[in-house]
XYZ file of C-alpha atoms in Angstrom:
700
model
C -11.080 30.467 -23.314
C -14.024 30.482 -21.372
C -16.434 30.297 -24.534
C -14.325 27.671 -26.102
C -14.501 25.484 -22.987
C -18.294 25.868 -22.653
C -18.742 24.800 -26.095
C -17.179 21.592 -25.414
C -19.169 20.994 -22.491
C -22.140 21.160 -24.192
C -20.870 19.423 -27.135
C -19.444 16.209 -24.642
C -22.059 16.201 -21.852
C -21.222 12.612 -21.599
C -22.661 11.851 -17.968
C -26.104 12.976 -18.665
C -26.166 10.941 -21.882
C -27.608 7.336 -20.741
C -28.006 6.156 -24.228
C -24.703 6.367 -25.835
C -24.182 4.617 -29.366
C -20.543 3.215 -30.461
C -21.045 5.424 -33.276
C -20.782 8.409 -30.933
C -17.753 10.696 -31.719
C -15.781 12.557 -28.957
C -13.650 15.801 -29.701
C -10.449 15.406 -27.838
C -9.071 18.795 -28.924
C -9.918 21.254 -26.131
C -13.288 20.355 -24.530
C -13.098 18.217 -21.240
C -12.704 14.314 -21.941
C -15.205 13.337 -18.897
C -16.583 9.881 -19.030
C -19.837 8.717 -17.478
C -18.134 5.757 -15.730
C -21.215 3.086 -14.972
C -20.006 1.545 -11.837
C -23.211 0.207 -10.841
C -24.015 -3.302 -11.373
C -27.311 -3.935 -12.468
C -29.827 -4.814 -10.208
C -30.377 -8.479 -11.151
C -26.803 -8.953 -10.836
C -26.237 -7.415 -7.849
C -29.017 -9.700 -5.789
C -27.613 -12.728 -7.450
C -24.362 -11.868 -6.101
C -25.433 -11.011 -3.048
C -27.747 -14.223 -2.867
C -24.698 -16.430 -3.637
C -22.745 -14.487 -0.849
C -25.129 -15.142 1.855
C -25.481 -19.304 0.638
C -21.677 -19.553 1.176
C -21.477 -17.834 3.941
C -24.324 -20.005 5.618
C -22.382 -23.109 4.628
C -19.415 -22.154 5.869
C -20.798 -21.013 9.247
C -22.562 -24.857 9.477
C -18.663 -26.367 8.479
C -17.639 -24.501 12.044
C -17.232 -26.527 14.654
C -19.266 -25.641 17.783
C -16.378 -25.128 20.295
C -13.920 -22.232 20.333
C -10.303 -22.851 20.309
C -7.962 -20.653 21.974
C -5.450 -18.722 19.523
C -3.851 -21.342 17.475
C -1.772 -21.462 13.845
C -3.381 -23.418 11.150
C -1.896 -24.242 8.013
C -3.256 -25.205 4.660
C -1.659 -27.179 1.733
C -2.803 -27.706 -1.409
C -1.090 -31.089 -2.230
C 0.100 -32.817 0.688
C -2.703 -31.806 3.305
C -5.952 -33.459 3.963
C -9.136 -31.757 5.342
C -9.529 -34.606 7.693
C -6.457 -33.716 9.876
C -6.491 -31.286 12.374
C -4.559 -28.185 10.329
C -2.514 -27.184 13.393
C 1.143 -28.104 11.869
C 2.647 -28.154 8.736
C 2.277 -31.954 8.734
C -1.287 -32.066 9.853
C -1.982 -29.361 7.413
C -5.717 -29.058 5.609
C -6.114 -29.253 1.780
C -9.347 -26.753 0.504
C -10.085 -23.346 1.059
C -13.418 -24.588 2.284
C -11.823 -26.399 5.094
C -9.880 -23.107 5.741
C -13.308 -21.285 5.882
C -14.566 -23.361 8.753
C -11.162 -22.503 10.568
C -12.180 -21.840 14.515
C -10.137 -18.555 14.527
C -9.923 -16.553 17.640
C -7.937 -13.401 18.167
C -4.476 -13.886 17.929
C -5.017 -16.903 15.919
C -3.014 -17.571 12.428
C -4.136 -18.845 9.145
C -1.199 -19.618 6.758
C -1.480 -21.131 3.485
C 1.275 -22.831 2.024
C 3.813 -20.945 -0.549
C 3.802 -22.711 -4.232
C 0.210 -23.874 -3.853
C -2.608 -22.823 -5.998
C -6.299 -22.653 -4.885
C -8.938 -22.061 -7.762
C -12.980 -21.323 -7.721
C -13.253 -21.250 -4.102
C -13.082 -17.703 -1.950
C -11.557 -17.284 1.214
C -14.246 -15.922 3.230
C -12.319 -13.904 5.774
C -15.069 -13.562 8.016
C -13.249 -13.827 11.451
C -12.357 -10.639 13.970
C -9.400 -10.159 16.000
C -8.768 -7.332 18.431
C -6.285 -4.335 18.365
C -4.142 -6.131 20.538
C -4.700 -9.423 19.114
C -5.316 -9.576 15.476
C -5.674 -12.434 12.849
C -3.267 -12.697 10.588
C -4.010 -14.824 7.185
C -0.710 -15.394 5.342
C 1.722 -17.600 3.900
C 4.640 -20.601 4.770
C 7.200 -22.448 3.330
C 9.226 -21.321 0.337
C 8.453 -20.560 -3.340
C 5.927 -18.532 -4.620
C 2.924 -16.670 -3.009
C 0.307 -18.828 -2.400
C -2.427 -18.184 -5.558
C -6.282 -17.859 -5.361
C -7.785 -17.609 -8.725
C -11.088 -17.739 -10.450
C -13.539 -17.275 -7.955
C -15.791 -14.644 -8.054
C -14.178 -12.681 -5.122
C -10.721 -14.350 -4.282
C -10.954 -13.180 -1.054
C -14.482 -12.105 0.494
C -13.568 -10.278 3.988
C -15.660 -8.827 6.258
C -13.699 -9.170 9.461
C -11.883 -6.722 11.611
C -8.469 -6.739 12.742
C -7.521 -9.113 10.185
C -3.628 -9.053 9.017
C -3.808 -10.377 5.379
C -0.385 -10.537 3.863
C 2.109 -12.501 1.296
C -0.729 -13.912 -1.021
C -1.581 -13.574 -4.629
C -4.562 -13.491 -6.496
C -5.536 -13.474 -10.287
C -8.333 -14.746 -12.616
C -8.810 -15.734 -16.136
C -11.785 -13.674 -18.121
C -15.136 -15.084 -18.105
C -15.736 -13.721 -21.649
C -14.272 -11.381 -23.846
C -15.318 -8.349 -25.965
C -15.263 -9.087 -29.515
C -16.259 -5.571 -30.051
C -13.481 -4.215 -28.777
C -9.955 -5.541 -28.973
C -11.141 -9.027 -27.714
C -10.744 -7.506 -24.238
C -11.016 -9.825 -21.083
C -14.530 -9.400 -19.323
C -15.985 -10.772 -16.347
C -16.579 -9.149 -12.817
C -14.131 -10.947 -10.678
C -12.405 -8.992 -8.006
C -8.947 -10.252 -5.755
C -9.775 -8.897 -2.335
C -13.057 -7.794 -1.616
C -13.524 -5.897 1.819
C -17.576 -5.591 2.191
C -19.744 -3.914 4.934
C -18.646 -4.804 8.101
C -14.607 -5.177 7.277
C -12.840 -2.339 9.304
C -9.401 -1.724 10.864
C -8.015 -4.563 8.666
C -4.558 -4.331 7.009
C -4.082 -5.904 3.428
C -0.371 -5.437 2.923
C 2.203 -7.348 0.383
C -0.441 -8.805 -1.817
C -0.329 -9.248 -5.272
C -3.508 -9.236 -7.549
C -3.522 -9.438 -11.220
C -5.734 -9.435 -14.566
C -8.652 -8.872 -12.518
C -12.198 -6.542 -12.868
C -11.180 -4.880 -9.660
C -7.720 -5.829 -7.717
C -8.582 -4.921 -4.387
C -12.076 -3.415 -3.730
C -13.169 -1.412 -0.810
C -17.086 -1.445 -0.536
C -19.697 0.484 1.159
C -19.384 0.488 4.894
C -16.097 -1.123 4.688
C -14.326 1.432 6.837
C -10.342 2.458 8.357
C -8.705 -0.163 6.490
C -4.922 0.099 5.501
C -4.073 -0.971 2.037
C -0.123 -0.814 1.543
C 2.886 -1.857 -0.028
C 0.707 -4.437 -2.620
C 1.433 -4.998 -6.202
C -1.604 -4.468 -8.666
C -0.837 -5.061 -12.184
C -2.820 -5.491 -15.223
C -6.237 -5.370 -13.962
C -7.953 -4.837 -17.037
C -11.134 -7.113 -16.638
C -14.151 -5.187 -17.963
C -17.737 -5.621 -17.312
C -19.220 -8.451 -19.164
C -22.573 -6.575 -19.055
C -22.048 -4.438 -22.192
C -24.292 -1.586 -21.371
C -21.800 -1.250 -18.230
C -18.445 0.511 -18.669
C -17.292 -0.686 -15.315
C -13.984 -2.513 -14.422
C -10.114 -2.486 -15.248
C -9.271 -0.884 -12.088
C -6.672 -1.147 -9.523
C -8.349 -0.492 -6.392
C -11.600 0.583 -5.806
C -13.146 3.088 -2.968
C -16.617 3.044 -2.436
C -16.161 2.819 1.607
C -14.612 5.355 4.192
C -11.411 6.261 6.167
C -9.108 3.929 4.232
C -5.424 4.412 3.935
C -3.951 3.745 0.326
C -0.141 4.087 0.782
C 2.907 2.863 -0.866
C 1.306 0.510 -3.355
C 2.347 -0.068 -7.125
C -0.365 -0.121 -9.438
C 0.065 -0.413 -13.241
C -1.651 -1.508 -16.138
C -5.092 -0.793 -15.594
C -6.106 -0.001 -19.158
C -8.673 -1.357 -21.725
C -10.601 -0.987 -24.928
C -13.434 1.100 -23.777
C -16.873 0.857 -26.251
C -17.962 4.268 -24.936
C -14.874 6.372 -24.502
C -12.065 4.288 -26.287
C -10.047 3.733 -23.447
C -10.464 3.412 -19.900
C -9.139 1.954 -16.494
C -7.996 3.620 -13.278
C -5.535 3.211 -10.557
C -7.559 4.271 -7.579
C -11.273 4.942 -8.605
C -13.283 6.840 -5.872
C -17.062 6.134 -6.084
C -18.941 7.220 -2.925
C -16.101 7.156 -0.660
C -15.223 9.713 2.004
C -11.710 10.683 4.006
C -9.766 8.244 2.061
C -6.413 9.129 1.908
C -4.083 8.003 -1.084
C -0.682 8.604 -0.586
C 3.034 7.531 -1.769
C 1.950 5.364 -4.599
C 3.357 4.553 -7.565
C 1.319 3.977 -10.430
C 2.506 3.513 -14.148
C 0.617 3.178 -17.412
C -2.846 2.917 -16.181
C -5.223 5.055 -18.232
C -6.000 7.556 -15.286
C -4.610 7.511 -12.093
C -7.785 8.493 -10.059
C -11.322 9.238 -11.181
C -13.970 10.260 -8.842
C -17.802 10.028 -9.435
C -20.848 9.658 -7.130
C -22.312 12.599 -5.108
C -21.862 10.348 -1.905
C -17.803 10.969 -2.443
C -16.086 13.877 -0.547
C -12.956 14.741 1.238
C -10.382 12.430 -0.305
C -6.687 13.277 -0.559
C -4.506 12.312 -2.855
C -0.638 13.151 -1.632
C 3.178 12.760 -2.432
C 2.144 9.648 -5.393
C 4.229 9.258 -7.973
C 2.042 9.067 -11.497
C 3.507 7.899 -15.176
C 1.986 6.650 -18.366
C 3.422 6.097 -21.767
C -0.347 5.403 -22.946
C -1.515 7.521 -25.639
C -3.924 9.286 -23.990
C -3.398 8.860 -19.807
C -4.696 10.833 -17.405
C -4.258 11.960 -13.729
C -7.363 12.846 -12.051
C -10.810 13.873 -13.075
C -13.587 15.038 -11.126
C -16.960 17.177 -11.437
C -18.827 19.606 -9.986
C -22.395 20.943 -8.720
C -23.947 20.840 -11.879
C -23.275 17.356 -12.380
C -26.728 15.968 -10.882
C -26.028 12.560 -11.633
C -22.394 11.747 -10.896
C -21.628 14.178 -8.902
C -20.968 16.726 -7.299
C -17.459 15.404 -5.622
C -16.458 17.874 -2.836
C -13.301 18.962 -1.211
C -10.681 16.726 -2.987
C -7.657 17.471 -2.204
C -4.237 16.739 -4.482
C -1.230 17.869 -3.023
C 2.672 17.246 -3.774
C 2.387 14.697 -6.581
C 4.596 14.020 -9.495
C 2.902 13.478 -12.627
C 4.740 12.958 -15.935
C 2.594 11.927 -19.247
C 4.687 11.821 -22.273
C 1.852 10.281 -24.627
C 0.578 12.081 -27.471
C -2.624 13.006 -26.531
C -2.240 12.874 -22.652
C -4.773 14.965 -20.566
C -4.012 15.011 -17.017
C -6.261 17.198 -15.251
C -10.372 17.855 -15.794
C -12.736 19.384 -13.305
C -16.058 19.963 -14.952
C -19.848 20.883 -14.943
C -19.580 23.230 -11.430
C -15.531 22.887 -10.680
C -14.947 25.370 -7.985
C -12.590 26.011 -4.912
C -15.131 23.774 -2.873
C -14.889 20.811 -5.606
C -10.736 20.693 -6.109
C -7.806 21.940 -4.123
C -4.742 21.244 -6.291
C -1.529 22.283 -5.012
C 2.365 21.850 -5.020
C 1.900 19.344 -7.772
C 4.522 18.946 -10.701
C 2.170 18.157 -13.876
C 4.282 17.241 -16.937
C 2.191 16.541 -20.008
C 2.971 16.049 -23.548
C -0.551 17.340 -24.472
C -2.742 19.243 -22.366
C -2.309 19.530 -18.698
C -5.933 20.209 -18.183
C -9.347 21.674 -18.339
C -11.767 23.389 -15.769
C -15.066 24.878 -16.152
C -14.716 27.607 -13.435
C -11.591 28.326 -11.192
C -10.641 25.917 -8.116
C -8.374 26.069 -5.174
C -4.976 26.101 -7.498
C -1.448 26.994 -6.225
C 2.237 26.526 -6.016
C 2.245 24.234 -8.590
C 4.553 23.448 -11.681
C 3.434 23.007 -15.574
C 5.600 21.619 -18.640
C 4.974 20.463 -21.613
C 7.831 19.832 -24.533
C 8.265 22.927 -26.661
C 7.484 25.011 -23.063
C 4.137 26.005 -23.702
C 2.185 23.905 -21.557
C -1.807 23.600 -22.503
C -3.891 25.224 -19.490
C -7.544 25.465 -19.865
C -7.970 26.972 -16.074
C -6.878 29.967 -14.440
C -3.678 29.450 -12.433
C -2.686 31.684 -9.250
C 0.790 33.871 -9.283
C 2.550 31.325 -7.082
C 1.877 28.589 -9.639
C 4.528 28.594 -12.748
C 4.953 27.101 -16.618
C 8.408 26.087 -15.976
C 10.732 22.912 -16.775
C 10.640 21.117 -13.051
C 14.202 19.711 -13.737
C 13.661 16.260 -12.861
C 16.831 14.536 -12.765
C 16.254 12.057 -15.408
C 12.357 11.801 -16.444
C 12.697 9.218 -19.324
C 14.361 6.912 -17.031
C 11.862 7.261 -14.110
C 14.231 9.266 -11.739
C 11.560 12.638 -10.733
C 14.258 13.550 -7.943
C 15.207 17.358 -8.129
C 18.187 18.765 -9.576
C 20.475 21.251 -8.031
C 18.731 24.686 -8.991
C 15.136 23.118 -9.494
C 12.189 25.774 -9.231
C 10.380 23.329 -7.332
C 12.965 23.584 -4.284
C 11.674 25.269 -1.195
C 8.884 26.795 -3.145
C 5.831 25.045 -2.246
C 3.040 25.407 0.673
C 2.103 23.908 3.646
C -0.864 22.438 2.163
C 0.030 18.346 2.695
C 2.318 19.415 5.517
C -0.720 20.543 7.463
C -2.471 17.348 6.998
C -0.101 15.191 8.466
C 2.531 13.956 5.490
C 5.691 15.149 6.911
C 7.664 12.746 4.660
C 8.311 12.524 0.854
C 7.631 10.040 -1.836
C 11.313 8.099 -0.156
C 10.591 8.361 3.380
C 12.720 12.057 3.525
C 11.657 14.517 6.082
C 9.488 17.492 4.919
C 10.953 20.302 4.827
C 14.721 19.840 4.426
C 15.103 23.419 3.544
C 13.475 26.645 4.015
C 10.121 25.564 2.930
C 8.603 22.290 1.399
C 9.522 21.420 -2.483
C 7.279 21.078 -4.895
C 6.137 17.613 -6.061
C 6.464 14.110 -4.573
C 10.757 14.448 -3.854
C 12.286 16.657 -1.383
C 15.672 17.969 -2.193
C 16.319 20.619 0.106
C 18.066 23.898 -0.147
C 21.963 24.575 -0.886
C 24.617 22.540 -3.557
C 24.162 18.840 -3.601
C 26.278 16.159 -4.706
C 25.722 14.624 -8.058
C 22.929 12.141 -8.843
C 23.558 9.052 -7.522
C 23.402 5.942 -10.002
C 20.094 4.285 -9.999
C 19.334 1.906 -7.174
C 19.245 -1.736 -7.266
C 15.506 -2.924 -7.081
C 13.821 -3.318 -3.984
C 14.365 -7.247 -3.326
C 13.917 -9.463 -0.398
C 17.006 -10.940 1.218
C 15.694 -12.944 4.031
C 12.251 -13.783 5.484
C 10.968 -16.305 8.044
C 7.521 -16.945 9.302
C 8.861 -19.321 11.975
C 6.343 -21.732 11.028
C 8.521 -25.179 11.880
C 9.026 -26.702 15.324
C 12.146 -26.636 16.576
C 13.253 -27.217 20.469
C 16.599 -25.754 20.499
C 18.089 -23.282 18.182
C 16.583 -21.262 15.231
C 17.496 -23.756 12.002
C 17.300 -21.892 8.586
C 15.268 -19.156 7.671
C 12.467 -19.944 5.300
C 15.002 -17.330 2.914
C 18.407 -16.185 4.139
C 20.086 -19.142 5.071
C 20.651 -20.413 8.694
C 21.079 -18.477 12.123
C 24.384 -18.364 13.945
C 23.728 -17.995 17.738
C 24.761 -15.556 20.137
C 24.753 -17.798 23.416
C 23.812 -21.517 23.714
C 21.371 -22.902 21.270
C 19.035 -23.983 24.456
C 18.419 -20.163 24.535
C 16.424 -20.551 21.312
C 13.366 -22.471 19.794
C 11.188 -22.436 17.414
C 7.415 -23.040 18.547
C 3.511 -21.951 17.526
C 4.842 -19.937 14.778
C 7.170 -17.778 16.272
C 11.345 -17.866 17.104
C 11.778 -18.004 20.822
C 14.534 -15.689 22.853
C 15.220 -16.947 26.336
C 17.335 -14.170 28.119
C 18.399 -13.907 31.885
C 19.717 -10.830 33.694
C 23.073 -9.865 32.701
C 23.048 -11.659 29.416
C 23.011 -11.033 25.621
C 21.314 -13.125 23.217
C 21.426 -12.938 19.431
C 20.591 -14.838 16.012
C 22.542 -13.910 12.988
C 21.875 -14.004 9.300
C 25.484 -14.238 7.668
C 23.941 -14.747 4.290
C 22.390 -11.472 4.309
C 25.203 -8.987 3.204
C 23.802 -6.162 2.753
C 24.504 -2.288 3.252
C 20.853 -0.743 2.771
C 18.257 -2.539 4.467
C 14.817 -2.172 5.606
C 13.754 -4.956 8.551
C 10.357 -5.612 9.365
C 9.443 -8.082 12.389
C 7.020 -8.484 15.462
C 7.927 -8.712 18.829
C 6.454 -9.482 22.217
C 7.610 -10.682 25.719
C 6.285 -12.915 28.340
C 7.084 -10.924 31.417
C 6.881 -6.823 32.547
C 10.607 -6.135 32.183
C 11.970 -5.109 35.911
C 15.287 -2.939 36.648
C 16.406 -1.350 33.980
C 14.218 -2.739 31.326
C 15.389 -5.176 28.380
C 16.538 -4.001 24.946
C 16.136 -5.542 21.927
C 18.173 -4.506 18.639
C 17.967 -4.778 15.096
C 21.396 -4.902 14.006
C 22.925 -4.012 10.475
C 25.978 -4.186 8.882
C 27.647 -6.609 11.113
C 31.334 -7.786 10.464
C 33.338 -10.761 11.537
C 34.787 -8.493 13.901
C 31.961 -7.631 15.842
C 31.350 -3.855 14.374
C 27.626 -2.871 13.333
C 24.640 -0.564 13.485
C 22.229 -1.268 16.118
C 18.861 0.868 15.707
C 17.344 -0.561 19.270
C 14.014 -0.238 21.312
C 13.737 -0.610 25.315
C 10.930 -2.224 26.941
C 10.441 -0.905 30.527
C 8.312 -1.926 33.469
C 6.038 1.084 33.278
C 5.146 -0.291 29.541
C 6.705 2.598 28.139
C 8.575 1.807 24.707
C 12.051 3.781 24.201
C 14.109 3.870 20.968
C 17.596 4.728 20.419
C 20.599 3.977 17.558
C 23.923 3.316 18.442
C 27.080 1.409 16.991
C 29.728 -1.032 18.321
C 33.496 -1.103 17.139
C 35.841 -3.188 18.896
C 33.021 -4.619 21.128
C 32.341 -1.531 22.605
C 28.808 0.095 22.017
C 28.803 3.937 21.988
C 25.433 5.884 21.129
C 24.491 7.947 17.932
C 21.313 9.299 19.228
C 20.314 8.989 23.011
C 17.212 6.735 23.728
C 13.825 8.692 23.568
C 10.420 7.871 24.516
C 8.875 6.458 21.469
C 5.097 7.556 22.993
C 4.115 4.096 22.774
C 3.325 1.594 25.854
C 3.085 -2.447 25.087
C 1.269 -5.297 26.968
C 3.069 -8.627 28.069
C 1.905 -11.389 25.357
C 0.860 -8.502 22.827
C 3.041 -8.001 19.534
C 5.030 -4.585 18.610
C 5.581 -3.975 14.888
C 9.393 -3.054 14.455
C 10.491 -1.270 11.585
C 14.031 -0.256 10.990
C 16.187 1.203 8.043
C 19.785 1.728 7.538
C 20.541 3.527 4.398
C 23.265 5.450 2.834
C 27.098 5.803 2.707
C 29.241 8.334 4.462
C 26.859 9.368 5.954
C 24.530 6.481 6.990
C 20.845 7.317 7.968
C 19.432 5.128 10.887
C 15.590 5.098 11.424
C 13.439 3.444 13.471
C 9.752 3.353 14.091
C 7.413 0.605 16.274
C 3.523 0.833 16.636
C 1.186 -2.047 18.284
C 0.242 -5.153 15.916
C -2.955 -4.496 13.927
C -2.758 -0.912 13.826
C -1.520 1.168 10.641
C 1.980 1.752 10.456
C 2.708 5.518 11.513
C 4.052 7.479 8.523
C 6.879 9.186 10.816
C 10.072 7.699 11.931
C 10.212 7.498 16.098
C 13.988 8.188 15.851
C 16.402 9.096 12.737
C 19.918 9.460 13.500
C 23.466 9.741 10.680
C 26.898 8.528 11.501
C 29.707 8.480 8.993
C 32.130 6.213 10.732
C 34.362 4.636 7.984
C 34.229 0.800 9.272
C 30.601 0.627 8.845
C 29.931 2.117 5.288
C 29.806 -1.203 3.688
C 27.590 -4.220 3.537
C 27.329 -6.555 6.443
C 24.802 -8.707 7.838
C 21.532 -8.807 9.658
C 20.953 -9.807 13.463
C 18.368 -9.617 15.767
C 19.607 -9.053 19.411
C 18.249 -8.834 23.275
C 20.533 -7.765 26.368
C 18.921 -7.884 29.909
C 20.562 -6.104 32.630
C 21.684 -7.605 35.803
C 18.688 -6.126 37.904
C 16.330 -7.028 34.797
C 13.969 -10.065 34.556
C 14.486 -13.180 32.980
C 12.080 -13.358 29.678
C 10.905 -15.034 26.763
C 10.936 -12.782 23.596
C 8.748 -13.909 20.788
C 10.063 -13.030 17.221
C 7.608 -13.405 14.242
C 7.187 -12.058 10.789
C 10.849 -11.239 10.092
C 11.486 -9.672 6.210
C 14.685 -8.004 5.136
C 14.734 -6.311 1.836
C 16.985 -4.238 0.165
C 14.866 -0.989 -0.400
């Protein structure tokens, strides 16, 4: 094996070949399929892009007003707006991106673009900075399709900090096409680009389609969270024909970023050099990035790592599938690659990989692979052709490898804890990679990912369930299990509300989800300054129910703040699910105390009587008056039902762990019901006005 592999390396030393011709023939039989990616821009293009960026930035600063306002909400409407307006209400919205670029944003401000609108040719310059307790939000209002930014060089150019960017869409038409390579789309247009200085930002619930790079995290952009986004068909290649860059979902040149819960598909394009190219997540110089719980489909490669600065990147609990002929999972390089390596200490743990393409080639670690280059544990790799190649041993253990016919082609040493065996997924052909009862992956993994803080599987189930961690991205646990459930319905948003309207009494209608039904007089409710206000006095309950949202399994997110420090026994805030007309319901709840602590708990009501499911516990979090907390509640399953809640400060990354998890099997609460937000103030409490914002109710 070693001699055979060495011959391949000598034949295909592509990364050191700078002058590749179109006639270069590649041997794909056993030798490593290694590609020399020309990520770097040529010098003239770099200087031209930098110069244009500086000019646009200076112009934007020149447009800014001299005074700085208090935190406000600004609105932009492509059809009904006017740049001469104040921008401070939906009826006096601005019209253009250029005007939005000059918004006097301060910590806590919001810049909202109207749904259903499209802006073309001008980049949104997200240059502002919030704070850890008062982030700046750039998002959407109204109903309809996401606000769309298209056909600029970078659709959003982000260099600020403590920003929350959410609910937007980006795409671009190709600048030209490569007539020598399947007429492939070409151009260097990106979706969301974080440049030097961009830090502590959250990019969530975004879409990026048809671009050179969907989300680009540049050098010196760091500690950003890229979460729950959808990136599709980003297959635009470079229009500099001597470069093979592009067709990338997420590019990581910066450090300490979290890439999680994204769906990335279609990063695959014709290459003059290698036949096909493209990556879901590409690392070229980034360090200490954590890439986890992502779903990747039909990309040429899930991840490729290059540049000797790259180090200490982790890939965990990702589900990777590709029906493309030559799909790949991971490509990296070792110490003898003096141009694009070495890339040190890459960790790949608990990933599930399914590559049924005829020429699939999952793992490649070449030109000096070693245990200091790659640690590879607890993965399930199913490849119709080759599992992988390495020119030397690396840190490998507790993996499962399989191929049709039962003879996986593995061209690297494997440990005694790894096996060539069918993982016994439930239905891989239809995308179900949960483990069957009796799977060899159950209770046979190591604690490698757990020791890095990954304590939830791809579904959010606590790890481990049995005596040991399961191999792959899904945890099943030990013992007998019920038959596999029917495939769940697709994730659907059933209600959402940005509270961008103005109402003196009541909450009116949600953006999606119908009217609110109030518990308490309508005068206790209002919608002002981008939030739903709920006023509650001692010994009172107040609530708002969306009876049009009848769902069983539900994931609810919102932000909440209070205008006073609680007194006495504090203030309870409930996330109500499965509410029926007789008042039966589940409650996941948080309690704000006068010493600024936050408690969490779960309960149920039946016949008007509330009883605990799990008693309240300290969340480990404190809050500040006027500052938002992010809340996420999940209620799933039946017989029993699982209730979960987590809370964190707005502007910080969502924690992976839930603050509380409990189960209950009350028969009357195993069916669908409405969703509500509720507050209760005990008799010794202090009157308060609660502000609710950014409500999203999804069927998971």
